[in-house]
């Protein structure tokens, strides 16, 4: 069996409003959790209690995602401005003296 090679180049990744997208998804997960809380007994009686906890887990993981994408967005902006560690002589990179 021979190795498969792509016949065309992969497209560029899409960049959009990542932070608002993740925040919106996180809010939806928490709203779904809060909407299901009054029916906790019904979910428990019918063996669907995992639905409630899935929404809470989605909201919690969304908070981690919000933290991550905000830091990523800030790092991209710093690198574009030339102030971040993306520069060859940026902070944290020792300058090399001429021999």
mmCIF file of C-alpha atoms in Angstrom, residues 2 8 10 17 25 29 33 36-37 47 50 59 65 76-77 94 96:
data_model
loop_
_atom_site.group_PDB
_atom_site.id
_atom_site.type_symbol
_atom_site.label_atom_id
_atom_site.label_comp_id
_atom_site.label_asym_id
_atom_site.label_seq_id
_atom_site.Cartn_x
_atom_site.Cartn_y
_atom_site.Cartn_z
ATOM 1 C CA UNK A 2 1.499 3.313 -0.994
ATOM 2 C CA UNK A 8 -3.919 20.202 -3.208
ATOM 3 C CA UNK A 10 -4.779 22.886 2.683
ATOM 4 C CA UNK A 17 -14.440 36.540 16.389
ATOM 5 C CA UNK A 25 -21.298 29.019 23.788
ATOM 6 C CA UNK A 29 -24.303 25.887 28.420
ATOM 7 C CA UNK A 33 -28.021 24.100 33.127
ATOM 8 C CA UNK A 36 -32.936 22.154 33.719
ATOM 9 C CA UNK A 37 -32.483 22.672 37.472
ATOM 10 C CA UNK A 47 -32.360 8.255 34.305
ATOM 11 C CA UNK A 50 -26.439 13.228 33.173
ATOM 12 C CA UNK A 59 -20.164 25.691 31.094
ATOM 13 C CA UNK A 65 -11.929 28.073 26.895
ATOM 14 C CA UNK A 76 -1.498 37.451 18.769
ATOM 15 C CA UNK A 77 -2.066 41.196 19.175
ATOM 16 C CA UNK A 94 18.795 37.169 25.826
ATOM 17 C CA UNK A 96 23.577 38.058 21.733
#
